[in-house]
Coordinates of C-alpha atoms in Angstrom, one line a residue:
M129 CA 28.8 36.4 40.9
S130 CA 32.6 36.3 40.4
I131 CA 35.2 33.9 41.8
K132 CA 36.6 35.3 45.1
K133 CA 38.4 32.3 46.4
L134 CA 40.4 29.6 44.6
Y135 CA 41.5 26.2 45.9
L136 CA 44.6 25.0 43.9
E137 CA 45.7 21.4 44.1
L138 CA 49.3 21.3 42.7
T139 CA 49.5 17.5 43.3
D140 CA 47.2 14.8 44.7
K141 CA 50.3 12.8 45.7
C142 CA 51.5 12.6 49.3
N143 CA 54.6 11.5 51.2
L144 CA 52.5 10.1 54.1
N145 CA 49.9 7.3 54.4
C146 CA 47.6 8.6 57.2
K147 CA 45.1 6.1 58.5
I148 CA 42.3 8.7 58.2
C149 CA 43.1 9.8 54.6
Y150 CA 40.9 9.9 51.5
R151 CA 43.4 7.6 49.8
K152 CA 42.2 4.7 51.9
S153 CA 39.2 4.4 49.6
W154 CA 40.8 5.7 46.3
N155 CA 41.1 3.8 43.1
Q156 CA 42.4 6.4 40.7
D157 CA 45.4 7.8 39.0
F158 CA 47.6 10.4 40.7
Y159 CA 48.3 13.8 39.1
D160 CA 50.8 16.6 39.3
I161 CA 49.7 19.9 37.7
D162 CA 51.8 20.5 34.6
E163 CA 53.7 23.7 34.0
K164 CA 51.8 24.7 30.9
M165 CA 48.5 24.4 32.6
L166 CA 49.7 26.2 35.7
N167 CA 51.0 29.2 33.6
K168 CA 47.7 29.3 31.7
L169 CA 45.8 29.5 34.9
V170 CA 48.0 32.1 36.5
N171 CA 47.8 34.3 33.4
E172 CA 44.0 34.1 33.4
L173 CA 43.8 35.0 37.1
K174 CA 45.6 38.2 36.4
T175 CA 42.5 39.4 34.6
H176 CA 40.1 38.2 37.3
C177 CA 40.3 41.2 39.5
Q178 CA 37.8 40.1 42.2
L179 CA 39.8 37.0 43.3
K180 CA 41.0 37.7 46.8
E181 CA 42.3 34.5 48.3
I182 CA 44.0 31.3 47.1
V183 CA 44.4 28.1 49.2
I184 CA 47.2 25.9 47.9
G185 CA 46.6 22.4 49.1
G186 CA 43.8 20.0 48.3
I187 CA 44.1 16.3 49.0
G188 CA 47.9 16.0 48.3
E189 CA 50.9 17.5 49.9
P190 CA 51.5 20.7 48.0
M191 CA 55.2 21.0 48.9
L192 CA 55.9 17.8 47.0
S193 CA 55.2 19.6 43.8
S194 CA 58.2 20.7 41.7
H195 CA 56.2 23.9 41.0
F196 CA 55.5 24.8 44.6
K197 CA 58.1 27.7 45.0
E198 CA 57.3 29.0 41.5
T199 CA 53.6 29.0 42.2
I200 CA 53.7 30.9 45.5
E201 CA 56.0 33.5 43.8
L202 CA 53.6 33.8 40.8
L203 CA 50.6 34.2 43.1
K204 CA 52.2 36.6 45.7
D205 CA 49.7 39.4 45.0
Y206 CA 46.8 37.3 46.5
K207 CA 46.2 36.3 50.1
L208 CA 47.9 32.9 50.1
I209 CA 47.0 30.0 52.5
I210 CA 49.0 26.8 52.4
T211 CA 47.6 23.5 53.9
T212 CA 50.4 21.0 54.7
N213 CA 51.4 18.0 56.8
G214 CA 54.5 20.0 57.8
T215 CA 57.1 17.4 57.0
L216 CA 58.9 19.3 54.2
I217 CA 59.4 22.7 55.7
D218 CA 63.2 23.2 55.7
E219 CA 65.1 26.5 56.1
N220 CA 65.2 27.3 52.4
L221 CA 61.5 26.7 52.0
S222 CA 60.8 28.7 55.1
E223 CA 62.3 31.8 53.5
Y224 CA 59.9 31.5 50.6
L225 CA 57.0 31.0 53.0
V226 CA 57.9 34.1 54.9
K227 CA 58.3 36.1 51.7
Y228 CA 55.1 35.1 49.9
V229 CA 52.6 33.3 52.2
D230 CA 50.1 34.8 54.6
V231 CA 48.8 31.7 56.4
I232 CA 50.1 28.1 56.8
T233 CA 47.8 25.4 58.2
V234 CA 49.6 22.4 59.6
S235 CA 47.9 19.1 60.6
I236 CA 48.7 17.7 64.0
D237 CA 46.3 15.1 65.4
G238 CA 47.9 14.2 68.7
L239 CA 51.1 14.3 70.7
F240 CA 54.1 12.1 69.8
D241 CA 52.9 8.5 70.0
K242 CA 49.3 9.3 68.9
H243 CA 50.4 11.5 66.0
K244 CA 52.7 8.8 64.7
E245 CA 50.0 6.2 65.0
I246 CA 47.6 8.3 62.9
R247 CA 49.9 10.1 60.5
G248 CA 52.8 7.6 60.4
I249 CA 55.5 10.2 61.0
D250 CA 57.4 11.5 64.0
L251 CA 55.9 14.7 65.4
D252 CA 59.5 15.8 66.3
L253 CA 60.1 16.5 62.6
I254 CA 57.0 18.7 62.3
V255 CA 57.8 20.6 65.6
S256 CA 61.4 21.2 64.4
N257 CA 60.2 22.4 61.0
I258 CA 57.7 24.9 62.5
N259 CA 60.4 26.1 64.9
T260 CA 62.6 26.7 61.9
L261 CA 59.9 28.7 60.2
N262 CA 59.4 30.8 63.4
K263 CA 63.2 31.5 63.4
I264 CA 63.1 32.7 59.8
K265 CA 60.1 34.9 60.7
D266 CA 62.1 36.4 63.5
K267 CA 65.1 36.9 61.2
F268 CA 63.1 38.9 58.8
S269 CA 60.9 40.6 61.5
S270 CA 57.8 39.1 59.8
K271 CA 54.4 38.3 61.3
T272 CA 53.6 36.1 58.4
P273 CA 52.9 33.4 57.6
L274 CA 50.5 33.1 60.5
I275 CA 50.5 29.5 61.7
N276 CA 47.3 27.5 62.2
I277 CA 47.2 24.1 63.7
Q278 CA 44.4 21.8 62.5
F279 CA 43.3 18.9 64.6
V280 CA 41.1 16.1 63.2
L281 CA 38.9 15.0 66.1
S282 CA 37.8 11.4 66.7
K283 CA 37.3 8.9 69.5
E284 CA 40.9 7.9 69.0
N285 CA 42.5 11.2 70.0
S286 CA 39.9 13.3 71.8
N287 CA 41.9 13.0 75.1
E288 CA 44.8 14.7 73.3
I289 CA 43.1 17.9 72.3
F290 CA 44.2 20.0 75.2
K291 CA 47.8 18.8 74.9
V292 CA 47.9 19.6 71.2
M293 CA 46.5 23.1 72.0
D294 CA 49.3 23.5 74.4
L295 CA 51.7 22.5 71.7
A296 CA 50.1 25.0 69.3
V297 CA 50.7 27.8 71.7
D298 CA 54.3 26.7 72.2
L299 CA 54.7 26.8 68.4
K300 CA 53.3 30.4 68.4
A301 CA 50.2 29.4 66.4
D302 CA 47.6 32.0 65.7
K303 CA 44.7 29.7 65.5
F304 CA 43.6 26.2 66.6
I305 CA 41.2 24.6 64.1
V306 CA 39.2 21.5 65.1
S307 CA 37.5 19.4 62.4
N308 CA 35.6 16.1 62.7
I309 CA 36.9 12.9 61.0
I310 CA 35.3 11.8 57.7
P311 CA 35.4 8.0 58.0
Q312 CA 36.8 6.5 54.8
T313 CA 37.0 2.8 55.9
P314 CA 34.7 0.4 57.9
E315 CA 37.3 0.5 60.7
N316 CA 36.9 4.3 61.1
K317 CA 33.1 4.6 60.8
D318 CA 32.6 4.2 64.5
M319 CA 35.3 6.7 65.4
V320 CA 33.1 9.8 65.0
L321 CA 32.1 11.9 68.0
Y322 CA 29.4 14.0 66.4
S323 CA 25.8 12.8 66.6
M324 CA 22.3 13.5 65.1
Y325 CA 20.8 14.3 68.4
E326 CA 21.7 15.8 71.8
N327 CA 25.4 15.3 72.5
K328 CA 26.1 16.3 76.1
D329 CA 29.6 14.8 76.3
I330 CA 31.0 16.7 73.3
K331 CA 29.2 19.9 74.3
E332 CA 30.9 19.7 77.6
L333 CA 34.3 19.0 76.0
F334 CA 33.9 21.9 73.5
N335 CA 32.9 24.2 76.4
K336 CA 36.1 23.3 78.2
V337 CA 38.1 23.7 75.0
T338 CA 36.6 27.1 74.4
L339 CA 37.5 28.3 77.9
Y340 CA 41.0 26.8 77.6
S341 CA 41.6 28.6 74.4
L342 CA 40.7 31.9 76.1
Y343 CA 43.1 31.1 78.9
K344 CA 45.9 30.2 76.5
G345 CA 45.3 33.2 74.3
I346 CA 44.8 31.3 71.0
R347 CA 42.0 31.7 68.5
L348 CA 39.7 28.7 68.2
S349 CA 37.4 27.3 65.5
L350 CA 35.2 24.4 66.4
P351 CA 32.9 22.2 64.2
N352 CA 29.3 21.2 64.9
Y353 CA 28.8 18.3 67.2
E354 CA 25.1 17.8 66.8
L355 CA 23.0 17.9 63.6
K356 CA 21.5 21.4 63.1
T357 CA 18.7 22.4 60.8
I358 CA 20.7 25.1 59.1
R359 CA 22.7 24.1 56.0
R360 CA 25.4 26.3 54.6
C361 CA 28.0 25.6 52.0
E362 CA 31.1 27.6 52.8
F363 CA 32.5 27.0 49.2
I364 CA 29.4 28.5 47.7
K365 CA 29.1 31.3 50.3
D366 CA 32.8 32.3 49.6
S367 CA 32.3 32.1 45.8
A368 CA 35.0 29.5 45.8
V369 CA 36.2 27.0 43.1
F370 CA 38.5 24.0 43.3
V371 CA 41.1 23.4 40.6
C372 CA 42.3 19.8 40.7
A373 CA 45.8 18.7 39.8
S374 CA 44.4 17.1 36.7
G375 CA 42.9 20.5 35.6
D376 CA 39.3 19.5 36.4
I377 CA 37.2 22.2 38.0
A378 CA 35.2 20.9 41.0
P379 CA 32.9 23.0 43.2
C380 CA 34.5 21.9 46.5
Y381 CA 36.8 19.4 48.3
R382 CA 34.1 16.8 48.4
F383 CA 33.6 16.5 44.6
A384 CA 37.3 16.8 43.7
H385 CA 37.9 13.0 43.9
H386 CA 36.1 9.7 43.9
Y387 CA 36.1 8.1 47.4
T388 CA 34.0 6.2 49.9
E389 CA 32.7 7.8 53.1
Y390 CA 30.6 6.7 56.0
V391 CA 27.8 9.1 57.0
F392 CA 26.6 8.2 60.5
G393 CA 27.7 4.6 59.7
R394 CA 26.1 4.4 56.3
E395 CA 28.3 3.7 53.4
K396 CA 28.2 6.3 50.6
H397 CA 30.2 6.5 47.3
V398 CA 31.2 10.0 46.4
N399 CA 31.7 10.5 42.7
K400 CA 34.2 13.1 41.4
F401 CA 32.3 15.8 39.6
S402 CA 33.9 18.3 37.2
F403 CA 32.3 21.2 35.4
G404 CA 35.1 21.3 32.9
N405 CA 38.9 21.3 32.5
I406 CA 41.2 24.3 32.2
K407 CA 43.3 22.4 29.7
T408 CA 40.5 22.9 27.1
D409 CA 38.6 25.9 28.4
T410 CA 39.1 28.9 30.6
L411 CA 38.3 29.0 34.3
V412 CA 35.9 31.9 33.9
N413 CA 34.0 30.2 31.0
I414 CA 33.6 27.1 33.2
W415 CA 32.5 29.2 36.2
N416 CA 29.9 31.1 34.1
S417 CA 28.5 28.0 32.4
E418 CA 24.8 27.5 32.8
K419 CA 25.3 24.2 34.5
Y420 CA 27.7 25.6 37.1
E421 CA 25.6 28.7 37.7
N422 CA 22.5 26.5 38.3
F423 CA 24.4 24.3 40.7
R424 CA 25.5 27.3 42.8
E425 CA 22.0 28.7 42.8
G426 CA 20.5 25.4 43.9
I427 CA 23.0 25.0 46.8
L428 CA 22.7 28.7 47.9
N429 CA 18.9 28.3 48.1
S430 CA 19.0 24.8 49.7
L431 CA 17.2 23.2 46.7
Y432 CA 18.3 19.7 47.7
P433 CA 17.1 17.2 50.3
S434 CA 18.5 16.6 53.8
C435 CA 19.4 12.9 53.5
I436 CA 21.0 12.6 56.9
D437 CA 17.8 12.9 58.9
C438 CA 15.4 11.6 56.2
D439 CA 13.1 8.8 57.5
L440 CA 13.5 6.9 54.1
V441 CA 17.3 7.1 53.9
D442 CA 18.0 3.5 54.8
G443 CA 16.0 2.2 51.8
C444 CA 16.8 5.0 49.3
D445 CA 19.0 4.2 46.3
H446 CA 19.8 7.9 45.9
A447 CA 21.6 7.9 49.2
N448 CA 24.1 5.3 48.1
N449 CA 26.1 7.7 46.0
T450 CA 26.2 11.4 44.9
E451 CA 25.0 11.0 41.3
S452 CA 21.6 12.6 42.0
D453 CA 19.0 12.9 44.7
C454 CA 15.2 12.7 44.9
Y455 CA 14.9 16.4 43.9
A456 CA 16.7 15.5 40.6
F457 CA 19.6 17.7 41.8
S458 CA 23.0 16.6 40.5
P459 CA 25.6 16.1 41.9
S460 CA 23.8 15.4 45.2
C461 CA 24.9 17.3 48.4
G462 CA 22.1 15.8 50.6
D463 CA 24.6 14.0 52.8
C464 CA 27.4 16.6 52.9
L465 CA 29.2 16.8 56.2
W466 CA 30.7 20.2 55.2
C467 CA 27.4 21.9 54.8
R468 CA 26.4 20.7 58.3
S469 CA 29.6 22.1 59.6
F470 CA 30.9 18.8 61.0
V471 CA 33.9 19.2 58.7
Q472 CA 36.0 22.4 58.4
C473 CA 38.5 23.5 55.7
P474 CA 40.7 26.5 55.6

């Protein structure tokens, strides 16, 4: 199995302090990818012919990186997706995006007052920036980058979802992506709308959202709202790898950083897990290591427990963190909200 998708974190720093962000539970140093490491990675990717798609984002705001323009130019031969808060897209940067980028995903979690409450920034700025990007697209008669709007759903903003979809249409977005909140603080743990069992209210809401998207003519991607039996890791399915700004190689977003999450109200410490670092090894060597191959095989074949609906979870020490589980699988994915499709990433 070869790498087909790469997540590249140019920086884990951000210019915002969103109330739903991972940083609310962080206690770690911040990193910017250094130029030497970036060039080493780019040169190696040239020989990895099966790589199709690169997502530039991660936990930080990629456009804060001093290497952002250089990076998208160096990686122009791949399908490039940028995830951003949308605050730094000026006219000059828009020309780079139009020239080199295929898709840009911008986070908007409510209309003006609600978005500012959650993200701490005026929505007017983001709307103006996206309109600038659309003008540059028109100037060069370009269909790309396609614009996706991502909406992180919670009890706090569920009544805004139709309004934000209207805004997405006004901004000529191609797709409206809904993902559930991952609570990082005790204050947010009761804000989730998904549930373990029958969830008639959200089913009804999502049915209305689906019909509304058809009426408005915008593509829609919705998360799960009830716990389903099936478990599927999109990172493993897509043969994806995550390159942290520090150079560490993680298997997914979840294991890229230390943080605390609340899984159906239960506190869990997620430990960063790295299979190696591209400063001292090659990406291909790390990907093909026995430990990483065994991990991918175990996840692909669901050789790990389902902690979320286990009768013993409340008294199980394994469920307190991601070090290992009762199957001796490490790191543990038993509580992963991504593999249950409650959380969606580009």
